[in-house]
């Protein structure tokens, strides 16, 4: 990267430098011309003139310099350099003229790529010059950079920039390249930023700056730089767009990568070459956008003829219950040669054919799969089942009750939605009634959703307000993630957990069987389905057309998911008493604060749901806290709104010692939370609460993550605070982590 950029700097500098020595030559030529300037000059023969001037080193030097000027004007820099070298070899000109010719020669040598000669000639000349021309300093620095001698280039770059009030963009870019060559990536990125202020349409600067941020392990900044360039229309060729998409994909943002490639292919900016189609398919698969992944995989497999792509297409179609497509893709993979996967692929193909009620073809597929040792047992069981009297009847029953699955996919990169059908039932077989994925993961680590836990699962005699006992008392950890093995699970860990595991050898995550225990009352399911057609955002903090349930079961962007979080059903009302403590490094809990919170929900209230078209209130909230029994130290009353543009959050507080509430401006964002010692903020309550207007909420896709889930034992009240709130981290003994699919959202400050 740095060497290429140094070359850019040299090209621009060379275009600027020659007029200085050309003007000097014209000045001396006027002295030699003599009288008769009004008559046409005679035909000039340079070689004849050199012969006539033989023995006169000064005259020959001047003639050679004239020849150099003519060659440079004609674009023959190589010949111009040779003339200047001959002139310097004569030694007939003054020291001043020789120095000028040395500089002129260095410029020409740089243009022809003879950088070692540039250093040899310009280096000594600049060392003698107390007031060197900044442009010449940059030429020498560029030559050093081209030779990979960045440490020697840097002083000349800095000297040139110090002597220039407003450096040219290409000088700044060369300085950035030199710093990059020295591994000073922070300085390099900052210099590219300065260069872009002068020339924001130079796509190479955007790319180099992104590269510097990647070296700094700041991929989000790199992606932001490339996206800004893309938004300005600077990626006007296929290579630029493809590289941009690859940058997204390589840094864990597959949805944006796939969206960009898809758009470029549809618009004709990219040709459907095998490598591009394979990248597109891989990005859609990684983004878990299965409906778009299927045609992309099909195109990629057809273009490349790779068996592994047909296998992937067959597996994905199989997982979605698209039996015809699965059978066709797996058959093609087996024809090409599926290698070690031939046995399992044959079994899958047999199952797909069985689902299609092609029982003869299915048995033949199982018979071929039985020839492979790894799949012989499974294939044999299927053949025995087909030979039984019940196989055909069961297949017919399943086909009769199999529902149709309309699919929906969002277009989060461009802001547009990609809909593959006119409607989608969020309660269909692909999704739960609130829009989560109903099927489990292909490897079975995440099970299918079977409806979750409900009131019938509570123990007999349970009374509202009591602690809910662990519904899975028999569960034990499957394994522990610890400092010695966490890297094996890094792709499924949050950055915070990774840091804890790297930092503390005794920290661990007990991982349990995944239990999909979530359920909601039927009115929430019904309202969520209705919201699919009516809910919309008029702005990031202006919810409209939603009622009772989740507003966006098929979210198109990050802020819609945040709204799903904000108004999720949590009961009609809540009364909670909690304690909070700031744990010191030595384990001292200090003074604990006891907090009581009382919430009356207006949105999401099944008994009395608010009409958002008439009422702008989401909830009423009252909290009071104190370090000990008695009058509270602090009281706050909050009215939370659905449209903060129309009416912002209203807050009243009652400070200690006063007898009336005071209305205060809306509190949120990074306002410290009372009693937290300044380490927790208001917008951290309930994971995130408050207005969304200060951020751009980018939806990056779905990811499987180990989450704190079903942690009933941790909340059963049996542990004392001191044993739970240990130094450095919470005691993980009774914690419970499970593998679940989550949306990943990136919030970028708008500035």
XYZ file of C-alpha atoms in Angstrom:
751
model
C 0.000 0.000 0.000
C 2.542 2.675 0.977
C 4.744 2.091 -2.034
C 1.913 2.479 -4.464
C 0.823 5.710 -2.856
C 4.367 7.074 -2.932
C 4.300 6.574 -6.667
C 1.176 8.696 -6.932
C 2.925 11.495 -5.101
C 5.906 11.322 -7.463
C 3.806 11.536 -10.598
C 2.135 14.759 -9.499
C 5.390 16.317 -8.335
C 7.135 15.607 -11.611
C 4.382 17.336 -13.487
C 5.018 20.487 -11.448
C 8.805 20.588 -11.337
C 10.258 21.015 -14.920
C 9.188 24.655 -15.562
C 11.758 25.941 -13.036
C 14.752 24.714 -15.006
C 13.102 25.505 -18.325
C 12.802 29.167 -17.319
C 16.491 29.289 -16.322
C 17.489 27.953 -19.709
C 15.380 30.571 -21.504
C 17.133 33.321 -19.535
C 20.590 32.157 -20.611
C 19.457 31.570 -24.204
C 18.531 35.239 -24.533
C 22.084 36.213 -23.585
C 23.509 33.975 -26.325
C 21.103 34.979 -29.077
C 22.783 38.335 -29.809
C 21.490 40.725 -32.429
C 19.219 40.004 -35.331
C 16.361 38.598 -33.273
C 13.961 40.034 -35.851
C 15.299 37.686 -38.574
C 14.130 34.025 -38.795
C 16.684 31.812 -36.993
C 18.798 29.537 -39.138
C 18.221 25.762 -39.067
C 19.817 24.488 -35.860
C 21.808 21.247 -35.999
C 22.635 20.212 -32.407
C 25.293 17.664 -33.308
C 26.971 20.105 -35.705
C 26.853 22.779 -33.008
C 28.515 20.373 -30.531
C 31.330 19.701 -33.002
C 31.842 23.380 -33.652
C 31.984 24.016 -29.888
C 34.543 21.257 -29.325
C 37.027 22.353 -26.697
C 34.524 24.820 -25.206
C 32.970 22.935 -22.276
C 30.676 25.836 -21.394
C 29.169 26.078 -24.891
C 28.765 22.336 -25.169
C 27.119 22.221 -21.753
C 24.620 24.879 -22.762
C 23.813 23.064 -26.014
C 23.303 19.754 -24.199
C 21.048 21.484 -21.726
C 18.996 22.873 -24.618
C 18.715 19.366 -26.064
C 17.555 18.073 -22.692
C 14.863 20.743 -22.550
C 13.622 19.834 -26.056
C 13.549 16.104 -25.239
C 11.624 16.730 -22.016
C 9.104 18.905 -23.884
C 8.620 16.056 -26.348
C 7.999 13.629 -23.489
C 11.270 11.713 -23.899
C 12.549 11.963 -20.328
C 15.055 9.165 -20.820
C 16.836 11.073 -23.585
C 16.601 14.292 -21.569
C 18.341 12.595 -18.644
C 21.139 11.347 -20.912
C 21.767 14.862 -22.254
C 21.952 16.286 -18.742
C 24.362 13.562 -17.651
C 26.647 14.423 -20.587
C 26.457 18.128 -19.711
C 27.358 17.483 -16.087
C 30.258 15.274 -17.182
C 31.837 18.190 -19.048
C 32.114 20.323 -15.887
C 32.042 23.521 -17.885
C 29.102 25.293 -16.200
C 29.046 27.214 -12.957
C 28.462 25.504 -9.625
C 24.990 27.052 -9.452
C 24.118 25.742 -12.921
C 25.490 22.304 -12.040
C 23.292 22.150 -8.910
C 20.241 23.115 -10.939
C 21.013 20.447 -13.509
C 21.479 17.890 -10.735
C 17.950 18.647 -9.532
C 16.574 18.571 -13.072
C 18.259 15.242 -13.671
C 16.902 13.816 -10.420
C 13.362 14.762 -11.458
C 13.804 13.047 -14.791
C 15.342 9.952 -13.181
C 12.447 9.753 -10.743
C 9.984 9.890 -13.592
C 11.760 7.003 -15.305
C 11.879 4.951 -12.101
C 15.627 5.209 -11.399
C 15.101 5.962 -7.715
C 18.567 4.947 -6.541
C 20.030 7.538 -8.914
C 17.586 10.156 -7.572
C 18.816 9.508 -4.043
C 22.463 9.600 -5.145
C 22.092 12.971 -6.888
C 19.490 14.804 -4.812
C 20.634 13.614 -1.395
C 23.999 15.446 -1.350
C 22.536 18.504 -3.071
C 19.798 18.907 -0.456
C 22.266 18.291 2.373
C 24.281 21.316 1.141
C 21.221 23.497 0.562
C 20.167 25.456 3.651
C 16.893 26.479 2.039
C 15.775 23.551 -0.137
C 12.692 23.720 -2.308
C 9.867 21.741 -0.559
C 8.880 20.205 -3.900
C 12.403 18.824 -4.335
C 12.322 17.475 -0.780
C 9.136 15.590 -1.642
C 10.732 14.152 -4.803
C 13.630 12.814 -2.737
C 11.222 11.474 -0.101
C 9.208 9.757 -2.819
C 12.341 8.110 -4.184
C 13.277 6.817 -0.740
C 9.717 5.519 -0.327
C 9.861 3.742 -3.672
C 13.034 2.023 -2.522
C 11.326 0.989 0.724
C 13.627 3.261 2.767
C 10.806 4.886 4.725
C 12.899 5.911 7.729
C 15.100 8.021 5.415
C 12.075 9.401 3.593
C 10.267 10.625 6.704
C 12.587 13.555 7.699
C 12.373 15.000 4.176
C 8.579 14.683 4.183
C 8.277 16.410 7.538
C 10.670 19.159 6.482
C 8.702 19.808 3.292
C 5.366 19.943 5.121
C 6.773 22.270 7.779
C 7.941 24.666 5.070
C 4.556 24.684 3.302
C 1.587 26.631 4.619
C -1.026 24.549 2.814
C 0.383 21.235 1.546
C -1.035 19.709 -1.607
C -3.179 16.606 -1.203
C -0.610 14.402 -2.961
C 2.103 15.543 -0.549
C -0.112 14.587 2.378
C -0.805 11.229 0.759
C 2.927 10.588 0.305
C 3.483 11.495 3.972
C 0.703 9.047 4.895
C 2.327 6.317 2.786
C 5.715 6.879 4.429
C 4.193 6.666 7.909
C 2.374 3.517 6.885
C 5.643 2.029 5.670
C 7.039 2.621 9.150
C 4.024 0.996 10.798
C 2.754 4.329 12.090
C -0.794 3.550 11.013
C -2.534 6.103 13.235
C -0.503 8.962 11.711
C -1.060 7.455 8.266
C -4.849 7.407 8.691
C -4.893 11.004 9.959
C -2.793 12.222 7.012
C -5.123 10.486 4.554
C -8.013 12.276 6.248
C -6.234 15.608 5.654
C -5.587 14.675 2.023
C -9.268 13.845 1.554
C -10.260 17.283 2.820
C -8.334 18.699 -0.120
C -9.419 16.053 -2.637
C -12.460 14.112 -1.417
C -13.012 12.414 -4.769
C -9.681 10.542 -4.769
C -10.805 6.948 -4.273
C -7.277 5.660 -3.642
C -7.044 7.832 -0.527
C -10.270 6.349 0.836
C -8.982 2.858 0.178
C -5.586 3.547 1.753
C -7.191 5.120 4.817
C -9.425 2.071 5.212
C -6.328 -0.118 4.945
C -4.651 1.872 7.725
C -7.667 1.378 9.994
C -7.626 -2.347 9.287
C -3.963 -2.445 10.353
C -5.048 -0.691 13.550
C -7.647 -3.442 14.066
C -10.449 -0.924 13.727
C -12.582 -2.587 11.038
C -15.657 -0.472 11.734
C -13.738 2.696 10.896
C -12.400 1.046 7.773
C -15.895 0.062 6.729
C -17.176 3.564 7.466
C -14.479 5.056 5.244
C -15.289 2.733 2.368
C -19.024 3.284 2.761
C -18.576 7.069 2.651
C -16.630 6.688 -0.574
C -19.301 4.398 -1.958
C -22.072 6.833 -1.031
C -20.260 9.535 -3.002
C -20.281 7.349 -6.104
C -16.503 6.927 -6.173
C -16.583 3.208 -6.837
C -17.263 3.389 -10.515
C -15.683 0.157 -11.665
C -16.147 -3.533 -10.980
C -12.921 -4.040 -9.034
C -13.746 -1.235 -6.600
C -17.205 -2.597 -5.852
C -15.972 -6.148 -5.477
C -13.149 -5.115 -3.131
C -15.589 -3.051 -1.071
C -17.912 -6.028 -0.688
C -14.993 -8.287 0.247
C -13.933 -5.778 2.915
C -17.405 -5.946 4.468
C -17.494 -9.744 4.294
C -14.007 -10.184 5.767
C -14.878 -7.974 8.734
C -18.030 -9.725 9.820
C -20.664 -7.649 8.019
C -21.986 -10.183 5.495
C -25.389 -8.613 4.896
C -23.903 -5.385 3.571
C -21.409 -7.360 1.476
C -24.159 -9.413 -0.125
C -26.444 -6.409 -0.663
C -23.685 -4.504 -2.428
C -22.769 -7.433 -4.671
C -26.414 -8.180 -5.466
C -27.068 -4.570 -6.480
C -23.882 -4.399 -8.560
C -24.826 -7.584 -10.424
C -28.396 -6.436 -11.068
C -27.206 -3.030 -12.295
C -24.599 -4.591 -14.592
C -21.598 -3.095 -12.769
C -20.332 -6.604 -12.038
C -20.367 -9.621 -14.319
C -21.645 -12.946 -12.917
C -18.218 -14.558 -12.750
C -17.827 -17.709 -10.619
C -15.705 -16.053 -7.901
C -18.159 -13.170 -7.501
C -21.184 -15.465 -7.409
C -19.465 -17.668 -4.831
C -18.702 -14.649 -2.633
C -22.325 -13.497 -2.945
C -23.650 -16.899 -1.938
C -21.255 -17.138 0.997
C -22.273 -13.677 2.216
C -26.011 -14.425 2.063
C -25.452 -17.708 3.911
C -23.324 -15.983 6.573
C -26.017 -13.299 6.950
C -28.611 -16.083 7.448
C -30.761 -14.670 4.667
C -31.680 -18.127 3.450
C -34.155 -17.162 0.747
C -31.600 -14.996 -1.008
C -28.842 -17.529 -0.338
C -30.644 -20.268 -2.283
C -30.657 -18.654 -5.763
C -27.171 -17.265 -5.148
C -25.846 -20.728 -4.289
C -27.612 -22.158 -7.326
C -26.000 -19.573 -9.618
C -22.576 -20.053 -8.029
C -22.772 -23.828 -8.282
C -23.824 -23.711 -11.936
C -21.072 -21.233 -12.796
C -18.246 -23.030 -10.994
C -19.381 -26.643 -11.147
C -18.061 -27.225 -7.629
C -19.507 -30.166 -5.752
C -19.157 -28.401 -2.396
C -21.471 -25.606 -3.559
C -24.101 -28.117 -4.698
C -23.749 -29.834 -1.316
C -24.293 -26.544 0.486
C -27.286 -25.758 -1.720
C -28.718 -29.207 -1.046
C -28.206 -28.901 2.716
C -29.834 -25.472 2.885
C -32.791 -26.552 0.735
C -33.150 -29.656 2.891
C -33.171 -27.601 6.102
C -35.948 -25.427 4.659
C -38.012 -28.431 3.580
C -37.626 -27.629 -0.124
C -37.375 -31.253 -1.088
C -37.341 -30.956 -4.865
C -34.482 -28.440 -4.839
C -32.610 -30.457 -2.214
C -32.858 -33.703 -4.185
C -31.758 -32.008 -7.406
C -28.736 -30.250 -5.838
C -27.573 -33.322 -3.915
C -27.888 -35.474 -7.023
C -25.666 -33.030 -8.918
C -23.107 -33.010 -6.086
C -22.969 -36.810 -6.110
C -22.554 -36.863 -9.908
C -19.580 -34.481 -9.720
C -18.045 -36.288 -6.766
C -18.889 -35.441 -3.168
C -15.843 -37.224 -1.707
C -16.093 -37.898 2.027
C -19.551 -36.293 2.065
C -21.012 -38.774 -0.435
C -22.592 -41.026 2.190
C -24.396 -38.313 4.224
C -25.397 -36.546 1.005
C -26.913 -39.778 -0.285
C -28.950 -40.188 2.901
C -30.224 -36.612 2.683
C -31.150 -37.106 -0.957
C -33.040 -40.267 -0.056
C -35.001 -38.425 2.660
C -35.857 -35.611 0.219
C -37.105 -38.132 -2.355
C -39.135 -39.874 0.343
C -40.773 -36.546 1.242
C -41.629 -36.145 -2.454
C -43.274 -39.610 -2.290
C -40.825 -40.969 -4.875
C -40.375 -44.121 -2.822
C -38.549 -46.196 -5.429
C -35.987 -43.461 -6.096
C -35.616 -42.903 -2.363
C -34.808 -46.590 -1.738
C -32.249 -46.576 -4.549
C -30.599 -43.483 -3.026
C -30.422 -45.157 0.394
C -28.984 -48.303 -1.163
C -26.134 -46.290 -2.717
C -25.551 -44.430 0.559
C -25.323 -47.785 2.381
C -22.124 -48.515 0.418
C -20.279 -45.918 2.528
C -19.183 -47.018 5.990
C -20.134 -43.777 7.746
C -23.716 -43.774 6.475
C -24.416 -47.507 6.120
C -26.325 -47.846 9.395
C -28.571 -44.822 8.800
C -29.254 -45.788 5.188
C -30.087 -49.353 6.256
C -32.624 -48.113 8.823
C -34.305 -45.974 6.180
C -34.504 -48.916 3.754
C -36.094 -51.036 6.470
C -38.570 -48.246 7.183
C -39.456 -47.942 3.477
C -39.993 -51.665 3.296
C -42.425 -51.480 6.213
C -46.114 -50.958 5.703
C -46.332 -47.519 7.352
C -43.731 -45.445 5.484
C -45.950 -44.447 2.583
C -48.944 -43.602 4.757
C -46.829 -41.367 7.006
C -45.347 -39.535 3.994
C -48.823 -38.828 2.630
C -50.031 -37.507 6.006
C -47.037 -35.162 6.322
C -47.509 -33.825 2.792
C -51.182 -33.117 3.465
C -50.538 -30.959 6.506
C -47.345 -29.209 5.338
C -48.079 -25.445 5.199
C -46.748 -23.093 2.585
C -43.902 -20.853 3.702
C -43.834 -17.326 2.351
C -40.470 -15.699 2.893
C -39.407 -12.169 3.681
C -35.956 -10.627 3.499
C -34.864 -7.115 4.404
C -32.664 -4.804 2.347
C -30.719 -3.163 5.100
C -27.776 -1.861 3.075
C -29.705 0.327 0.674
C -32.583 1.119 3.005
C -35.018 -0.625 0.650
C -36.905 -3.812 1.417
C -36.568 -6.970 -0.655
C -39.845 -8.872 -0.544
C -40.083 -12.231 -2.237
C -43.851 -12.532 -1.767
C -46.757 -10.187 -1.348
C -47.344 -11.251 2.242
C -45.782 -13.288 4.960
C -47.354 -14.894 7.983
C -45.107 -14.402 10.970
C -46.848 -17.388 12.509
C -45.851 -19.706 9.649
C -43.577 -22.720 9.992
C -40.449 -20.661 9.383
C -41.127 -18.100 12.112
C -42.632 -17.902 15.562
C -45.684 -15.636 16.111
C -43.366 -12.738 17.030
C -40.954 -13.184 14.100
C -38.164 -15.321 15.568
C -36.870 -18.330 13.621
C -38.943 -21.362 14.545
C -36.610 -24.150 13.274
C -33.543 -25.083 15.254
C -29.989 -24.934 13.956
C -28.815 -27.599 11.478
C -26.507 -29.221 14.060
C -29.271 -29.403 16.672
C -27.494 -27.232 19.250
C -30.465 -24.842 19.072
C -33.758 -26.786 19.094
C -37.004 -25.989 17.327
C -39.341 -23.600 19.155
C -42.234 -25.657 20.518
C -44.295 -22.889 22.101
C -42.221 -22.091 25.189
C -43.339 -22.142 28.815
C -46.756 -20.887 29.881
C -48.969 -20.594 32.970
C -49.607 -24.347 32.894
C -45.895 -24.933 33.562
C -45.958 -23.090 36.908
C -45.961 -25.303 40.017
C -49.205 -25.984 41.821
C -49.981 -23.350 44.448
C -47.815 -20.682 42.823
C -48.941 -17.139 43.641
C -48.109 -14.029 41.537
C -45.162 -12.123 42.976
C -43.314 -15.196 44.200
C -39.963 -16.224 42.757
C -40.464 -18.598 39.819
C -38.705 -21.924 40.555
C -36.285 -23.431 38.056
C -38.347 -25.347 35.482
C -35.245 -27.338 34.501
C -33.879 -28.518 37.860
C -32.354 -31.632 36.340
C -30.142 -29.689 33.867
C -26.387 -29.683 34.423
C -23.682 -27.790 32.474
C -22.693 -29.429 29.204
C -19.243 -27.814 29.429
C -17.480 -24.686 30.677
C -15.866 -21.975 28.577
C -12.692 -20.874 30.352
C -9.487 -18.937 29.732
C -7.786 -22.068 28.392
C -10.407 -22.895 25.741
C -12.342 -19.684 24.993
C -10.718 -19.195 21.587
C -12.496 -22.355 20.398
C -15.798 -20.518 20.982
C -14.719 -16.955 20.103
C -17.162 -16.641 17.204
C -20.046 -17.229 19.634
C -18.878 -14.934 22.444
C -19.492 -11.230 22.965
C -16.468 -8.935 23.096
C -17.098 -8.375 26.805
C -16.994 -12.081 27.589
C -13.899 -12.519 25.449
C -12.158 -9.806 27.457
C -13.153 -11.357 30.791
C -11.946 -14.786 29.690
C -8.649 -13.394 28.408
C -8.078 -11.317 31.539
C -9.145 -13.671 34.366
C -7.963 -17.277 34.444
C -10.632 -18.198 37.011
C -13.592 -16.769 35.090
C -15.849 -19.245 33.298
C -19.174 -19.589 31.523
C -21.222 -22.683 32.433
C -22.967 -23.681 29.180
C -26.257 -25.577 29.409
C -28.628 -27.207 26.960
C -30.511 -24.561 25.011
C -34.127 -24.268 26.152
C -36.423 -22.080 24.068
C -38.678 -21.140 26.963
C -40.067 -17.819 25.668
C -43.811 -17.451 25.161
C -46.367 -14.612 25.137
C -50.128 -14.396 25.656
C -52.265 -14.978 22.578
C -53.370 -11.287 22.330
C -49.700 -10.355 21.829
C -49.400 -12.884 19.007
C -52.578 -11.623 17.332
C -51.556 -7.966 17.636
C -48.051 -8.693 16.330
C -49.487 -10.296 13.210
C -51.707 -7.237 12.642
C -48.770 -4.863 13.163
C -46.955 -6.455 10.237
C -49.261 -4.509 7.899
C -49.707 -1.244 9.798
C -46.712 -0.369 11.993
C -44.166 2.129 10.698
C -41.635 4.664 11.907
C -42.056 8.288 10.875
C -38.640 8.950 12.420
C -36.296 7.063 14.723
C -38.433 8.097 17.726
C -41.866 8.348 16.106
C -43.770 5.046 16.258
C -47.041 4.953 14.328
C -49.673 2.352 13.471
C -48.613 -0.180 16.136
C -50.888 -1.731 18.740
C -50.186 -3.940 21.777
C -47.803 -6.456 20.158
C -44.308 -6.322 18.676
C -44.381 -3.534 16.064
C -41.939 -5.081 13.598
C -41.912 -8.906 13.503
C -40.118 -8.642 10.145
C -37.620 -5.841 10.912
C -35.937 -3.976 8.088
C -33.335 -2.069 10.088
C -31.700 -1.792 13.474
C -33.952 0.866 14.949
C -37.052 -1.259 14.291
C -35.508 -4.041 16.356
C -34.729 -1.547 19.109
C -38.416 -0.564 19.084
C -39.339 -4.251 19.435
C -37.130 -4.279 22.529
C -38.545 -1.042 23.923
C -42.227 -2.037 23.790
C -41.965 -5.813 24.327
C -44.604 -7.372 26.555
C -43.579 -7.545 30.228
C -46.987 -7.808 31.867
C -49.578 -5.107 32.419
C -47.717 -3.682 35.429
C -44.550 -4.380 37.379
C -43.467 -3.747 40.969
C -39.834 -4.635 41.640
C -37.467 -4.096 44.550
C -33.773 -4.487 43.835
C -30.433 -3.696 45.435
C -27.414 -2.315 43.634
C -23.829 -2.143 44.801
C -20.557 -0.833 43.370
C -18.116 -3.698 43.968
C -14.624 -2.473 44.833
C -11.428 -4.237 43.742
C -11.031 -5.734 47.238
C -14.597 -7.062 47.221
C -16.064 -4.379 49.478
C -19.685 -3.716 48.482
C -19.761 -0.288 50.074
C -23.120 1.309 50.664
C -25.884 -0.561 48.832
C -28.862 1.254 47.395
C -32.322 -0.289 47.689
C -34.504 0.688 44.739
C -38.219 0.183 44.195
C -39.671 0.531 40.690
C -43.360 0.645 39.825
C -44.347 0.539 36.140
C -47.782 0.781 34.544
C -47.562 -0.146 30.867
C -49.923 1.548 28.440
C -48.543 -0.016 25.273
C -48.496 -3.774 25.781
C -51.226 -3.744 28.402
C -53.509 -6.640 27.551
C -56.338 -5.540 29.855
C -56.313 -1.888 28.770
C -54.130 -1.352 25.685
C -53.503 2.266 24.725
C -54.469 3.591 21.303
C -51.258 5.213 20.038
C -53.211 7.379 17.603
C -54.885 9.079 20.594
C -52.441 8.621 23.465
C -48.724 9.302 23.223
C -47.816 7.448 26.442
C -45.921 4.146 26.399
C -45.674 3.749 30.163
C -45.748 5.466 33.544
C -42.721 4.860 35.765
C -42.093 5.692 39.418
C -38.888 4.856 41.279
C -37.464 5.679 44.673
C -34.219 4.597 46.302
C -32.404 4.818 49.609
C -29.371 3.220 51.258
C -31.446 2.259 54.298
C -35.093 1.993 55.431
C -36.894 5.276 55.848
C -37.620 8.250 53.606
C -36.040 7.830 50.156
C -32.969 9.770 49.075
C -34.301 10.149 45.553
C -37.671 9.893 43.784
C -38.332 10.113 40.030
C -41.561 10.010 38.045
C -41.377 9.422 34.273
C -43.933 9.548 31.459
C -42.384 7.700 28.479
C -43.757 8.696 25.051
C -44.090 6.884 21.744
C -43.460 10.012 19.669
C -40.731 12.090 21.274
C -40.832 14.551 18.373
C -44.363 15.437 19.396
C -43.729 15.217 23.150
C -40.410 14.346 24.787
C -40.037 12.108 27.818
C -41.444 13.956 30.853
C -39.562 13.658 34.159
C -40.189 14.946 37.686
C -37.794 14.420 40.611
C -38.050 14.785 44.373
C -34.619 15.481 45.868
C -33.924 14.448 49.464
C -35.232 16.867 52.068
C -37.788 18.553 49.813
C -41.532 18.098 49.797
C -42.475 18.713 46.166
C -41.637 17.301 42.757
C -39.701 19.404 40.237
C -40.028 19.052 36.463
C -36.602 18.650 34.853
C -35.457 18.451 31.200
C -35.554 14.951 29.650
C -32.764 12.800 31.085
C -31.152 10.007 29.107
C -28.160 9.094 26.998
C -24.973 9.237 29.114
C -26.509 10.776 32.230
C -25.027 8.865 35.235
C -27.537 6.598 36.936
C -28.143 7.557 40.608
C -26.269 5.458 43.124
C -23.996 3.774 40.533
C -20.809 5.634 41.372
C -20.703 7.046 37.848
C -20.075 3.671 36.187
C -23.620 3.125 34.900
C -25.728 5.455 32.810
C -29.407 6.048 32.317
C -29.517 4.603 28.803
C -28.018 1.314 30.092
C -31.110 0.500 32.142
C -32.986 -2.455 30.617
C -30.035 -2.953 28.203
C -30.994 0.248 26.382
C -33.734 2.758 27.027
C -34.496 6.267 25.891
C -34.401 8.070 22.569
C -32.700 6.576 19.524
C -32.005 9.860 17.737
C -28.270 10.188 18.460
C -27.273 7.011 16.657
C -27.508 5.290 13.307
C -28.680 1.752 14.082
C -27.196 -0.571 11.483
C -28.521 -4.119 11.387
C -25.553 -6.412 10.746
C -27.454 -9.705 10.621
C -27.999 -12.695 12.889
C -25.457 -14.545 14.973
C -25.383 -17.470 17.388
C -24.144 -16.286 20.804
C -23.816 -17.777 24.277
C -26.251 -15.716 26.369
C -27.309 -15.589 30.001
C -30.638 -17.434 29.666
C -33.088 -19.227 31.957
C -30.954 -18.203 34.958
C -33.601 -19.171 37.513
C -31.045 -20.514 39.999
C -29.197 -17.217 40.005
C -32.417 -15.453 40.997
C -33.790 -17.874 43.541
C -32.634 -15.693 46.476
C -30.582 -18.423 48.144
C -27.210 -16.709 47.680
C -26.056 -13.886 49.902
C -24.802 -10.742 48.208
C -21.223 -11.241 49.390
C -20.964 -14.682 47.811
C -22.524 -13.519 44.543
C -20.829 -10.135 44.070
C -17.195 -11.240 44.168
C -14.205 -9.032 43.188
C -13.507 -8.547 39.456
C -16.624 -10.380 38.259
C -19.874 -11.922 39.412
C -19.585 -15.436 40.836
C -20.486 -17.664 37.838
C -21.325 -20.739 39.946
C -25.109 -20.570 39.447
C -25.059 -18.685 36.159
C -26.518 -20.348 33.084
C -25.504 -19.674 29.482
C -27.219 -21.083 26.425
C -26.636 -20.805 22.688
C -29.273 -18.626 21.002
C -29.670 -16.646 17.791
C -29.609 -12.893 18.179
C -29.794 -9.842 15.982
C -26.501 -7.924 15.871
C -26.899 -4.143 15.753
C -24.182 -1.520 15.459
C -25.005 1.933 16.840
C -22.825 4.674 15.338
C -22.963 8.162 16.827
C -24.360 10.634 14.332
C -22.101 13.481 15.426
